[in-house]
Amino acid sequence: MRQIEQLGAARSLRQHIAKVQNGSSKADTDRAGGPLLSRLSRPKWILPEAFTTKFTSKTSKSSLKNQARSPMLALVAVVSLSSTLGHRFYNQPKLDVGTKAPQTIKAPDTASVPDYKTTEEQRKAARIGAVAILMLDPAVNRQIYQELQQFLQQGSDLREAVGPFPFAKSSALSLAAQVYLRGCPEWEWRSILAQAKEKSQTSDRLSLDSPAVAGPTENKSQQDAIAQLQAYSRSVRAEEFQSLTDSISSARRSYLNAVEALEKPLVSGFPQIYDTSLFDLSDAAWQKTQTGMNRAAKRMVAQGILQGLPKEILKEAVKLQVADEVPLESQALAVEGLTAILQPNLVRDREETKQLAELAAQKVQPVMIAVQQGEVIVAQGKDISQQDFVLLDYFGLSRRGVNWLGLAGFVCLVAGAIAIVLLVERHYRLRRRDHLLLLLLTLSAPVLVSLGLPWTSLPAIGILAGGFYGSAVGVTVVGLLSALLPIGLGVELIHLVASAAGGLLGAFMAGRLRSREELALLGVAVGLTQGSVYLVGTLIASAAAGAIWYVVLGTVGAQSLAGLAWSVVAIGISPYLEHVFDLITPIRLAELANPNRPLLKKLAAETPGTFQHTLFVASLAEAAARELGCNVELVRAGTLYHDIGKMHDPLGFCENQMGGGNKHDEINDPWASAEIIKKHVSEGLVMARKHRLPKAIQAFIPEHQGTMLIAYFYHQAQQIAAKEAEDLKIALPDAGNLKSTIESREVREEDFRYDGPIPQSRETGILMLADSCEAALRSLKDATHEEALNMVNKILRARWQDNQLIDSGLTREDMSLIAEIFVRVWEQFNHKRIAYPSAVFTPR
């Protein structure tokens, strides 16, 4: 009897709550997040009071701990970067090239000292200035001959398709008349034929046969053709005249088919060259045209065609070659055909050119600087030249040692660069491990330069830093590192500028890409950029290279391959760095949001109702995140995983019961039901750790519920406790332990609240609001925009007044915007449809 009364009371409670409900966080039995009572709603937004939990306290302590260690990490960064980047200041000569001599310095001994730097510069200039040796490319020659033969064969095929010409005796029709009759329009041919037979046909029949033409002829060719046909018809029998007209009609059909064939491309990659003039050539003229084009092509191929030769100059050369070889009437056709088919066939002979360049470099004698004992090397106050420095360094007079002043200035530059990076990344709230990764990536560049590698790792640094932390951080790191490298290390400027260009492109674009395929294409772009910048820099720096730029193409290719190789390295190690440093990149988030991931497939299979709920919540949250400028990819991925804990007990949540019985009605214990509901958070975290989800994704699981009250079971527990207390008072009015018995059934609010923490970011705060509004929006059918907006505003106001959003970074202005977005998405899902009449569904 007691159970029946409690079940009746529970039903009454559900009905009462349904009337005063402002919304629920979802359509489960708690109904997880609980219905909001109208007494909690207030007419205006109210600023929340200070609200902390044990979880936010832990977060604050962790934040303070990170801040306390940040100066130490910054100090480590300054020391390590200064040590690896500042090699130049450790053994720097005080009397370097360009400095003024503090006193007159004389040679202590007679010597002849080699100037290796000047010698190498002269040899490099000799290599670049060497004239390239060219050779004919047999593959290109074969292609030219093959395309020419194909071109001529197709011309012959077209002429064969048009049929023999002349198609009638010249005594019956002149060649000009045959050309005209073969190509004139169909209606004009009918008119000519009708006029030629007019002696034997009535005017009515003429009107029926050629309604488009009635009246005098329009041109001399037509008049000549009519006159010749009339003359022939008068001089021969009707059968012979009919045979002639049949020959004309057959020739016209063949001609029309051939003209249609002209519209199709003849040689792949070339424009249409043939026209109807091909059909007007006699067989002898066409044969001579083929022979002349072959001879002209062989002569031009043997002479060689240079790369970059303008088409106009090539065309003029072709005209000169075909002038005496091809008939006048087909010269235009031959010129157009050869100009389209001929292509540059001279290429650089790499081996011969390399040998010539090396020979030119070997001819450069080593630069020797001779000096006699007591001879003045440099006078006091004079600028020290390269030759002076070679002698000073040889005799140990350059005063090498640690440049403490320069090193101190360089340390200040490094510290300033680190401060700029910290200022730029402040918006991204990087963790200590992120700072450590940036430091390691930055250190890779000077370490590799110190090891003697000719290429810096700037492209890889740009792609990784930009992909992990955004374009602003990536561009800043690469730009500052590129500025510091030549100050502290001996790096060739052109190499550095080329690598920096590739790194800056990678840093700028990597954060905008959403797949590994796009990242691979970015690697190609980085390589091309690095090679192009190196080519331009070399041409600008060397006047000799500008005249024969193709000599440096080998080095340019090496630079491009280096940029591509660093991009491959960055793409290869990025997944490992993402897992080791717990990073979330747009690419990784897109991979996590793939519905074919094992965990999401399991969620869809075991909890289909929860999965559908998740998809609608994701639509709401994504739209709001996009409007507020939040991380949309993070919101999408976090939303898809926020309820994975419901797989521990799918039937404990009504969206998965599919019309079956309510498990919580059978339990009839709000305390136990609340524990089941709360457990989907703890179990979700266990599953997330098991599947190695990033911590940023794991944060969505507890924070989307925060410390909200499971209102349904809380009020049910209050009602049961009140009922039990009343029954005890009636049954045991004089019991001395009544008070302690009632207190043992006291309903504590903390037993029905989630453990938290409350949302710590705008992304998780948006998910909490979307999760709270989803069930309420689904329940609306024919509500107006204003009614839906009022209901959503009540739900959001309740979350705000419950102090769930104080650490999320969301403002009251954001709340109004979020409400509008939620309603707009709901309207898109519930758009109006046309009601089909019943007759549509009635089978015929």
Tab-separated table of C-alpha atoms in Angstrom, residues 434-827:
chain	number	residue	atom	x	y	z
A	434	ASP	CA	52.869	24.094	-24.757
A	435	HIS	CA	55.608	26.552	-23.848
A	436	LEU	CA	58.018	23.641	-23.492
A	437	LEU	CA	57.110	22.319	-26.954
A	438	LEU	CA	57.583	25.752	-28.525
A	439	LEU	CA	60.993	25.985	-26.851
A	440	LEU	CA	62.044	22.567	-28.163
A	441	LEU	CA	60.903	23.410	-31.681
A	442	THR	CA	62.784	26.704	-31.569
A	443	LEU	CA	65.976	25.073	-30.296
A	444	SER	CA	66.003	22.664	-33.230
A	445	ALA	CA	66.956	25.425	-35.678
A	446	PRO	CA	70.215	26.643	-34.060
A	447	VAL	CA	71.225	23.087	-33.132
A	448	LEU	CA	70.950	21.923	-36.745
A	449	VAL	CA	72.849	24.997	-37.977
A	450	SER	CA	75.592	24.298	-35.432
A	451	LEU	CA	75.843	20.730	-36.750
A	452	GLY	CA	76.653	22.119	-40.186
A	453	LEU	CA	73.419	21.306	-42.027
A	454	PRO	CA	72.894	23.709	-44.954
A	455	TRP	CA	69.136	24.049	-44.355
A	456	THR	CA	67.316	25.296	-41.287
A	457	SER	CA	64.209	23.659	-39.839
A	458	LEU	CA	62.111	26.828	-40.131
A	459	PRO	CA	59.507	25.219	-42.470
A	460	ALA	CA	58.874	22.401	-39.991
A	461	ILE	CA	58.736	24.836	-37.074
A	462	GLY	CA	56.230	27.012	-38.930
A	463	ILE	CA	53.926	24.128	-39.862
A	464	LEU	CA	53.987	22.615	-36.358
A	465	ALA	CA	53.675	25.863	-34.388
A	466	GLY	CA	50.996	27.254	-36.715
A	467	GLY	CA	49.061	23.992	-36.760
A	468	PHE	CA	49.211	23.501	-32.988
A	469	TYR	CA	48.727	27.055	-31.719
A	470	GLY	CA	47.368	29.128	-34.592
A	471	SER	CA	48.757	31.320	-37.333
A	472	ALA	CA	49.590	34.254	-35.051
A	473	VAL	CA	51.835	32.212	-32.747
A	474	GLY	CA	53.442	30.328	-35.649
A	475	VAL	CA	54.228	33.445	-37.688
A	476	THR	CA	55.586	35.219	-34.608
A	477	VAL	CA	57.899	32.349	-33.644
A	478	VAL	CA	59.247	31.852	-37.176
A	479	GLY	CA	59.671	35.577	-37.794
A	480	LEU	CA	61.550	36.252	-34.554
A	481	LEU	CA	63.715	33.156	-34.921
A	482	SER	CA	64.599	34.163	-38.480
A	483	ALA	CA	65.693	37.568	-37.192
A	484	LEU	CA	67.830	36.117	-34.369
A	485	LEU	CA	69.606	33.378	-36.346
A	486	PRO	CA	71.874	35.611	-38.486
A	487	ILE	CA	72.754	37.737	-35.450
A	488	GLY	CA	74.136	34.889	-33.378
A	489	LEU	CA	75.155	32.322	-36.015
A	490	GLY	CA	76.968	32.377	-39.331
A	491	VAL	CA	74.034	31.572	-41.628
A	492	GLU	CA	74.035	32.330	-45.344
A	493	LEU	CA	71.473	35.043	-45.828
A	494	ILE	CA	69.847	33.711	-49.019
A	495	HIS	CA	69.410	30.243	-47.493
A	496	LEU	CA	67.897	31.787	-44.374
A	497	VAL	CA	65.486	34.039	-46.264
A	498	ALA	CA	64.290	31.117	-48.410
A	499	SER	CA	63.722	28.888	-45.360
A	500	ALA	CA	62.020	31.733	-43.506
A	501	ALA	CA	59.650	32.305	-46.438
A	502	GLY	CA	58.675	28.645	-46.427
A	503	GLY	CA	58.284	28.674	-42.646
A	504	LEU	CA	56.106	31.781	-42.660
A	505	LEU	CA	53.833	30.304	-45.341
A	506	GLY	CA	53.546	27.067	-43.370
A	507	ALA	CA	52.805	28.909	-40.121
A	508	PHE	CA	50.190	31.123	-41.749
A	509	MET	CA	48.312	28.313	-43.503
A	510	ALA	CA	48.713	25.311	-41.183
A	511	GLY	CA	46.208	26.548	-38.617
A	512	ARG	CA	43.543	26.970	-41.313
A	513	LEU	CA	43.723	23.437	-42.713
A	514	ARG	CA	41.334	20.671	-41.754
A	515	SER	CA	42.871	17.450	-43.118
A	516	ARG	CA	46.191	15.682	-43.528
A	517	GLU	CA	45.739	15.832	-47.322
A	518	GLU	CA	45.573	19.626	-47.219
A	519	LEU	CA	48.654	19.620	-45.001
A	520	ALA	CA	50.489	17.496	-47.585
A	521	LEU	CA	49.591	20.005	-50.311
A	522	LEU	CA	50.834	22.768	-48.039
A	523	GLY	CA	54.186	20.945	-47.899
A	524	VAL	CA	54.419	21.155	-51.695
A	525	ALA	CA	53.599	24.876	-51.561
A	526	VAL	CA	56.259	25.405	-48.886
A	527	GLY	CA	58.863	23.653	-51.027
A	528	LEU	CA	57.974	25.694	-54.119
A	529	THR	CA	58.031	28.912	-52.106
A	530	GLN	CA	61.429	28.148	-50.614
A	531	GLY	CA	62.897	27.315	-54.028
A	532	SER	CA	61.362	30.372	-55.703
A	533	VAL	CA	62.599	32.773	-53.023
A	534	TYR	CA	66.078	31.255	-53.236
A	535	LEU	CA	66.099	31.689	-57.027
A	536	VAL	CA	64.972	35.308	-56.810
A	537	GLY	CA	67.489	36.053	-54.052
A	538	THR	CA	70.330	34.505	-56.037
A	539	LEU	CA	69.422	36.456	-59.172
A	540	ILE	CA	69.299	39.695	-57.200
A	541	ALA	CA	72.557	39.022	-55.338
A	542	SER	CA	74.583	37.933	-58.394
A	543	ALA	CA	74.593	39.924	-61.609
A	544	ALA	CA	76.221	37.027	-63.488
A	545	ALA	CA	73.482	34.619	-62.434
A	546	GLY	CA	70.846	36.890	-63.931
A	547	ALA	CA	72.137	36.342	-67.435
A	548	ILE	CA	72.235	32.541	-67.152
A	549	TRP	CA	69.712	31.880	-64.398
A	550	TYR	CA	69.284	28.236	-65.378
A	551	VAL	CA	72.738	27.440	-63.951
A	552	VAL	CA	71.407	27.750	-60.398
A	553	LEU	CA	68.328	25.607	-61.039
A	554	GLY	CA	70.026	22.597	-59.448
A	555	THR	CA	70.469	24.443	-56.174
A	556	VAL	CA	66.943	25.802	-56.448
A	557	GLY	CA	65.624	22.261	-56.826
A	558	ALA	CA	67.594	21.208	-53.749
A	559	GLN	CA	66.049	24.080	-51.793
A	560	SER	CA	62.547	23.065	-52.897
A	561	LEU	CA	63.182	19.458	-51.926
A	562	ALA	CA	64.514	20.624	-48.564
A	563	GLY	CA	61.340	22.600	-47.879
A	564	LEU	CA	59.224	19.620	-48.922
A	565	ALA	CA	61.321	17.276	-46.773
A	566	TRP	CA	60.886	19.449	-43.669
A	567	SER	CA	57.146	19.526	-44.353
A	568	VAL	CA	57.090	15.729	-44.527
A	569	VAL	CA	58.977	15.581	-41.230
A	570	ALA	CA	56.487	17.967	-39.621
A	571	ILE	CA	53.476	16.004	-40.896
A	572	GLY	CA	55.059	12.739	-39.779
A	573	ILE	CA	55.820	13.718	-36.210
A	574	SER	CA	52.720	15.851	-35.609
A	575	PRO	CA	50.478	12.917	-34.488
A	576	TYR	CA	53.087	11.845	-31.931
A	577	LEU	CA	53.490	15.381	-30.605
A	578	GLU	CA	49.701	15.727	-30.384
A	579	HIS	CA	49.494	12.668	-28.112
A	580	VAL	CA	52.621	13.367	-26.050
A	581	PHE	CA	51.759	17.019	-25.379
A	582	ASP	CA	47.962	16.495	-25.371
A	583	LEU	CA	47.367	18.940	-28.208
A	584	ILE	CA	44.132	19.612	-30.042
A	585	THR	CA	44.512	20.782	-33.604
A	586	PRO	CA	41.740	21.368	-36.145
A	587	ILE	CA	42.883	18.258	-37.985
A	588	ARG	CA	42.836	16.082	-34.866
A	589	LEU	CA	39.438	17.462	-33.855
A	590	ALA	CA	38.077	16.688	-37.324
A	591	GLU	CA	39.378	13.135	-36.977
A	592	LEU	CA	37.819	12.775	-33.527
A	593	ALA	CA	34.475	14.042	-34.845
A	594	ASN	CA	34.377	11.331	-37.505
A	595	PRO	CA	31.225	9.262	-36.755
A	596	ASN	CA	33.133	6.132	-37.775
A	597	ARG	CA	35.354	6.370	-34.702
A	598	PRO	CA	34.873	3.208	-32.600
A	599	LEU	CA	33.559	5.052	-29.544
A	600	LEU	CA	30.995	7.044	-31.540
A	601	LYS	CA	29.862	3.964	-33.458
A	602	LYS	CA	29.379	2.188	-30.147
A	603	LEU	CA	27.421	5.175	-28.798
A	604	ALA	CA	25.113	5.130	-31.844
A	605	ALA	CA	24.569	1.366	-31.584
A	606	GLU	CA	24.047	1.001	-27.816
A	607	THR	CA	22.337	4.306	-27.045
A	608	PRO	CA	20.573	5.448	-30.242
A	609	GLY	CA	18.369	7.934	-28.416
A	610	THR	CA	21.359	9.552	-26.736
A	611	PHE	CA	23.158	9.689	-30.078
A	612	GLN	CA	20.258	11.538	-31.717
A	613	HIS	CA	20.118	13.881	-28.740
A	614	THR	CA	23.849	14.478	-29.171
A	615	LEU	CA	23.480	15.381	-32.839
A	616	PHE	CA	20.805	17.999	-32.147
A	617	VAL	CA	22.805	19.445	-29.251
A	618	ALA	CA	25.831	19.607	-31.568
A	619	SER	CA	23.800	21.601	-34.112
A	620	LEU	CA	22.788	24.105	-31.443
A	621	ALA	CA	26.258	24.381	-29.903
A	622	GLU	CA	28.078	24.674	-33.240
A	623	ALA	CA	25.853	27.504	-34.426
A	624	ALA	CA	26.344	29.437	-31.184
A	625	ALA	CA	30.105	28.819	-31.143
A	626	ARG	CA	30.450	30.016	-34.713
A	627	GLU	CA	28.506	33.216	-33.982
A	628	LEU	CA	30.531	33.951	-30.827
A	629	GLY	CA	33.885	33.263	-32.484
A	630	CYS	CA	34.688	30.204	-30.377
A	631	ASN	CA	36.531	27.058	-31.433
A	632	VAL	CA	33.821	25.407	-33.538
A	633	GLU	CA	35.814	22.209	-34.131
A	634	LEU	CA	36.394	21.791	-30.399
A	635	VAL	CA	32.698	22.346	-29.643
A	636	ARG	CA	31.669	19.818	-32.295
A	637	ALA	CA	34.042	17.106	-31.062
A	638	GLY	CA	33.386	17.772	-27.372
A	639	THR	CA	29.620	17.665	-27.885
A	640	LEU	CA	29.784	14.310	-29.657
A	641	TYR	CA	31.564	12.753	-26.656
A	642	HIS	CA	29.872	14.578	-23.769
A	643	ASP	CA	27.321	11.819	-23.045
A	644	ILE	CA	29.367	8.689	-23.754
A	645	GLY	CA	28.999	7.757	-20.076
A	646	LYS	CA	25.349	6.890	-20.668
A	647	MET	CA	26.528	3.678	-22.291
A	648	HIS	CA	27.125	2.280	-18.786
A	649	ASP	CA	23.331	2.077	-18.266
A	650	PRO	CA	21.409	3.095	-21.431
A	651	LEU	CA	17.942	2.289	-20.006
A	652	GLY	CA	18.563	4.654	-17.108
A	653	PHE	CA	17.852	7.519	-19.511
A	654	CYS	CA	14.410	7.840	-21.050
A	655	GLU	CA	15.592	8.723	-24.577
A	656	ASN	CA	16.885	5.147	-24.852
A	657	GLN	CA	13.805	3.411	-23.424
A	658	MET	CA	11.984	3.490	-26.788
A	659	GLY	CA	8.513	3.412	-25.283
A	660	GLY	CA	9.365	0.718	-22.720
A	661	GLY	CA	9.007	0.891	-18.973
A	662	ASN	CA	10.810	3.509	-16.941
A	663	LYS	CA	13.595	1.904	-14.955
A	664	HIS	CA	13.408	4.575	-12.267
A	665	ASP	CA	9.735	3.821	-11.622
A	666	GLU	CA	10.786	0.268	-10.788
A	667	ILE	CA	13.662	1.417	-8.560
A	668	ASN	CA	11.412	3.891	-6.734
A	669	ASP	CA	14.408	5.335	-4.909
A	670	PRO	CA	15.361	8.897	-5.904
A	671	TRP	CA	18.727	8.598	-4.152
A	672	ALA	CA	19.664	5.524	-6.198
A	673	SER	CA	18.267	7.079	-9.370
A	674	ALA	CA	20.309	10.228	-8.810
A	675	GLU	CA	23.444	8.127	-8.436
A	676	ILE	CA	22.685	6.394	-11.739
A	677	ILE	CA	22.224	9.741	-13.455
A	678	LYS	CA	25.404	11.206	-11.914
A	679	LYS	CA	27.366	8.122	-12.823
A	680	HIS	CA	27.171	8.903	-16.543
A	681	VAL	CA	29.699	11.676	-15.871
A	682	SER	CA	32.212	9.552	-13.944
A	683	GLU	CA	31.818	6.618	-16.322
A	684	GLY	CA	32.193	8.968	-19.272
A	685	LEU	CA	35.536	10.178	-17.921
A	686	VAL	CA	36.685	6.588	-17.499
A	687	MET	CA	35.766	5.792	-21.107
A	688	ALA	CA	37.434	8.984	-22.351
A	689	ARG	CA	40.703	8.107	-20.600
A	690	LYS	CA	40.520	4.535	-21.857
A	691	HIS	CA	40.184	5.752	-25.446
A	692	ARG	CA	42.870	8.428	-24.870
A	693	LEU	CA	40.714	11.417	-25.704
A	694	PRO	CA	42.445	14.792	-25.247
A	695	LYS	CA	41.893	16.513	-21.907
A	696	ALA	CA	40.175	19.375	-23.725
A	697	ILE	CA	37.553	16.873	-24.946
A	698	GLN	CA	37.349	15.171	-21.547
A	699	ALA	CA	36.523	18.539	-19.978
A	700	PHE	CA	33.183	18.617	-21.800
A	701	ILE	CA	31.979	15.507	-19.927
A	702	PRO	CA	31.801	16.906	-16.369
A	703	GLU	CA	31.560	20.601	-17.255
A	704	HIS	CA	28.447	20.289	-19.400
A	705	GLN	CA	26.540	19.370	-16.189
A	706	GLY	CA	28.584	21.544	-13.828
A	707	THR	CA	27.108	21.381	-10.337
A	708	MET	CA	23.500	21.507	-11.496
A	709	LEU	CA	20.729	20.069	-9.379
A	710	ILE	CA	19.041	16.846	-10.507
A	711	ALA	CA	15.748	18.561	-9.768
A	712	TYR	CA	13.302	15.789	-10.593
A	713	PHE	CA	14.661	13.255	-8.121
A	714	TYR	CA	15.518	15.952	-5.585
A	715	HIS	CA	11.878	17.042	-5.358
A	716	GLN	CA	10.733	13.427	-5.464
A	717	ALA	CA	13.025	12.701	-2.506
A	718	GLN	CA	11.640	15.689	-0.631
A	719	GLN	CA	8.106	14.486	-1.210
A	720	ILE	CA	8.932	10.933	-0.066
A	721	ALA	CA	10.745	12.215	3.030
A	722	ALA	CA	7.815	14.459	3.927
A	723	LYS	CA	5.355	11.599	3.423
A	724	GLU	CA	7.413	9.243	5.582
A	725	ALA	CA	7.719	11.844	8.322
A	726	GLU	CA	3.970	12.413	8.301
A	727	ASP	CA	3.276	8.666	8.443
A	728	LEU	CA	5.683	8.273	11.356
A	729	LYS	CA	4.031	11.052	13.289
A	730	ILE	CA	0.633	9.414	12.825
A	731	ALA	CA	1.856	5.896	13.569
A	732	LEU	CA	4.236	6.741	16.456
A	733	PRO	CA	3.109	9.980	18.069
A	734	ASP	CA	4.839	9.256	21.374
A	735	ALA	CA	8.085	7.719	20.049
A	736	GLY	CA	11.109	9.270	21.654
A	737	ASN	CA	13.389	8.605	18.738
A	738	LEU	CA	11.045	10.174	16.180
A	739	LYS	CA	13.224	13.206	15.715
A	740	SER	CA	16.351	11.176	14.971
A	741	THR	CA	14.389	8.954	12.575
A	742	ILE	CA	13.132	11.959	10.628
A	743	GLU	CA	16.627	13.470	10.525
A	744	SER	CA	18.011	10.239	9.091
A	745	ARG	CA	15.752	10.759	6.062
A	746	GLU	CA	16.792	14.388	5.586
A	747	VAL	CA	17.192	15.257	1.910
A	748	ARG	CA	20.545	16.953	1.306
A	749	GLU	CA	20.817	19.046	-1.814
A	750	GLU	CA	24.468	18.101	-2.400
A	751	ASP	CA	23.412	14.470	-2.832
A	752	PHE	CA	21.415	15.527	-5.878
A	753	ARG	CA	23.938	17.860	-7.474
A	754	TYR	CA	26.578	16.887	-9.995
A	755	ASP	CA	30.139	16.947	-8.724
A	756	GLY	CA	31.298	19.546	-11.254
A	757	PRO	CA	33.374	21.438	-12.088
A	758	ILE	CA	31.276	24.195	-13.599
A	759	PRO	CA	32.227	25.217	-17.190
A	760	GLN	CA	35.735	26.626	-17.354
A	761	SER	CA	35.576	27.860	-20.976
A	762	ARG	CA	33.099	29.434	-23.335
A	763	GLU	CA	32.980	26.218	-25.337
A	764	THR	CA	31.862	24.030	-22.435
A	765	GLY	CA	29.492	26.773	-21.264
A	766	ILE	CA	27.822	26.810	-24.683
A	767	LEU	CA	27.434	23.025	-24.497
A	768	MET	CA	25.771	23.274	-21.071
A	769	LEU	CA	23.224	25.755	-22.420
A	770	ALA	CA	22.572	23.758	-25.601
A	771	ASP	CA	22.192	20.577	-23.550
A	772	SER	CA	19.737	22.306	-21.233
A	773	CYS	CA	17.576	23.646	-24.076
A	774	GLU	CA	17.549	20.575	-26.319
A	775	ALA	CA	14.691	18.665	-24.664
A	776	ALA	CA	12.552	21.773	-24.255
A	777	LEU	CA	12.987	22.757	-27.919
A	778	ARG	CA	12.188	19.235	-29.114
A	779	SER	CA	8.940	19.301	-27.135
A	780	LEU	CA	7.719	22.391	-29.016
A	781	LYS	CA	5.545	21.756	-32.029
A	782	ASP	CA	3.474	24.752	-33.085
A	783	ALA	CA	5.063	27.423	-30.897
A	784	THR	CA	5.783	30.842	-32.329
A	785	HIS	CA	9.239	32.393	-32.466
A	786	GLU	CA	8.482	34.588	-29.437
A	787	GLU	CA	7.191	31.664	-27.372
A	788	ALA	CA	10.257	29.565	-28.131
A	789	LEU	CA	12.562	32.508	-27.386
A	790	ASN	CA	10.873	33.197	-24.034
A	791	MET	CA	11.244	29.573	-22.993
A	792	VAL	CA	14.938	29.447	-23.999
A	793	ASN	CA	15.631	32.713	-22.174
A	794	LYS	CA	14.082	31.280	-19.004
A	795	ILE	CA	16.330	28.219	-19.190
A	796	LEU	CA	19.464	30.290	-19.812
A	797	ARG	CA	18.506	32.700	-17.019
A	798	ALA	CA	18.138	29.794	-14.616
A	799	ARG	CA	21.626	28.527	-15.461
A	800	TRP	CA	23.029	32.017	-14.987
A	801	GLN	CA	21.311	32.495	-11.612
A	802	ASP	CA	22.489	29.053	-10.493
A	803	ASN	CA	26.084	30.362	-10.848
A	804	GLN	CA	26.960	27.729	-13.418
A	805	LEU	CA	28.586	30.139	-15.869
A	806	ILE	CA	30.709	32.419	-13.705
A	807	ASP	CA	33.991	30.787	-14.835
A	808	SER	CA	33.016	30.206	-18.456
A	809	GLY	CA	33.766	33.677	-19.819
A	810	LEU	CA	30.255	34.075	-21.240
A	811	THR	CA	28.595	37.454	-20.715
A	812	ARG	CA	24.970	38.477	-20.380
A	813	GLU	CA	25.119	39.896	-23.886
A	814	ASP	CA	26.247	36.480	-25.099
A	815	MET	CA	23.188	34.932	-23.454
A	816	SER	CA	20.756	36.955	-25.523
A	817	LEU	CA	22.626	36.122	-28.709
A	818	ILE	CA	22.786	32.416	-27.824
A	819	ALA	CA	19.038	32.327	-27.225
A	820	GLU	CA	18.363	33.811	-30.663
A	821	ILE	CA	20.718	31.302	-32.302
A	822	PHE	CA	19.133	28.330	-30.532
A	823	VAL	CA	15.668	29.358	-31.659
A	824	ARG	CA	16.868	29.944	-35.216
A	825	VAL	CA	18.389	26.450	-35.380
A	826	TRP	CA	15.200	24.978	-33.893
A	827	GLU	CA	13.162	26.722	-36.582
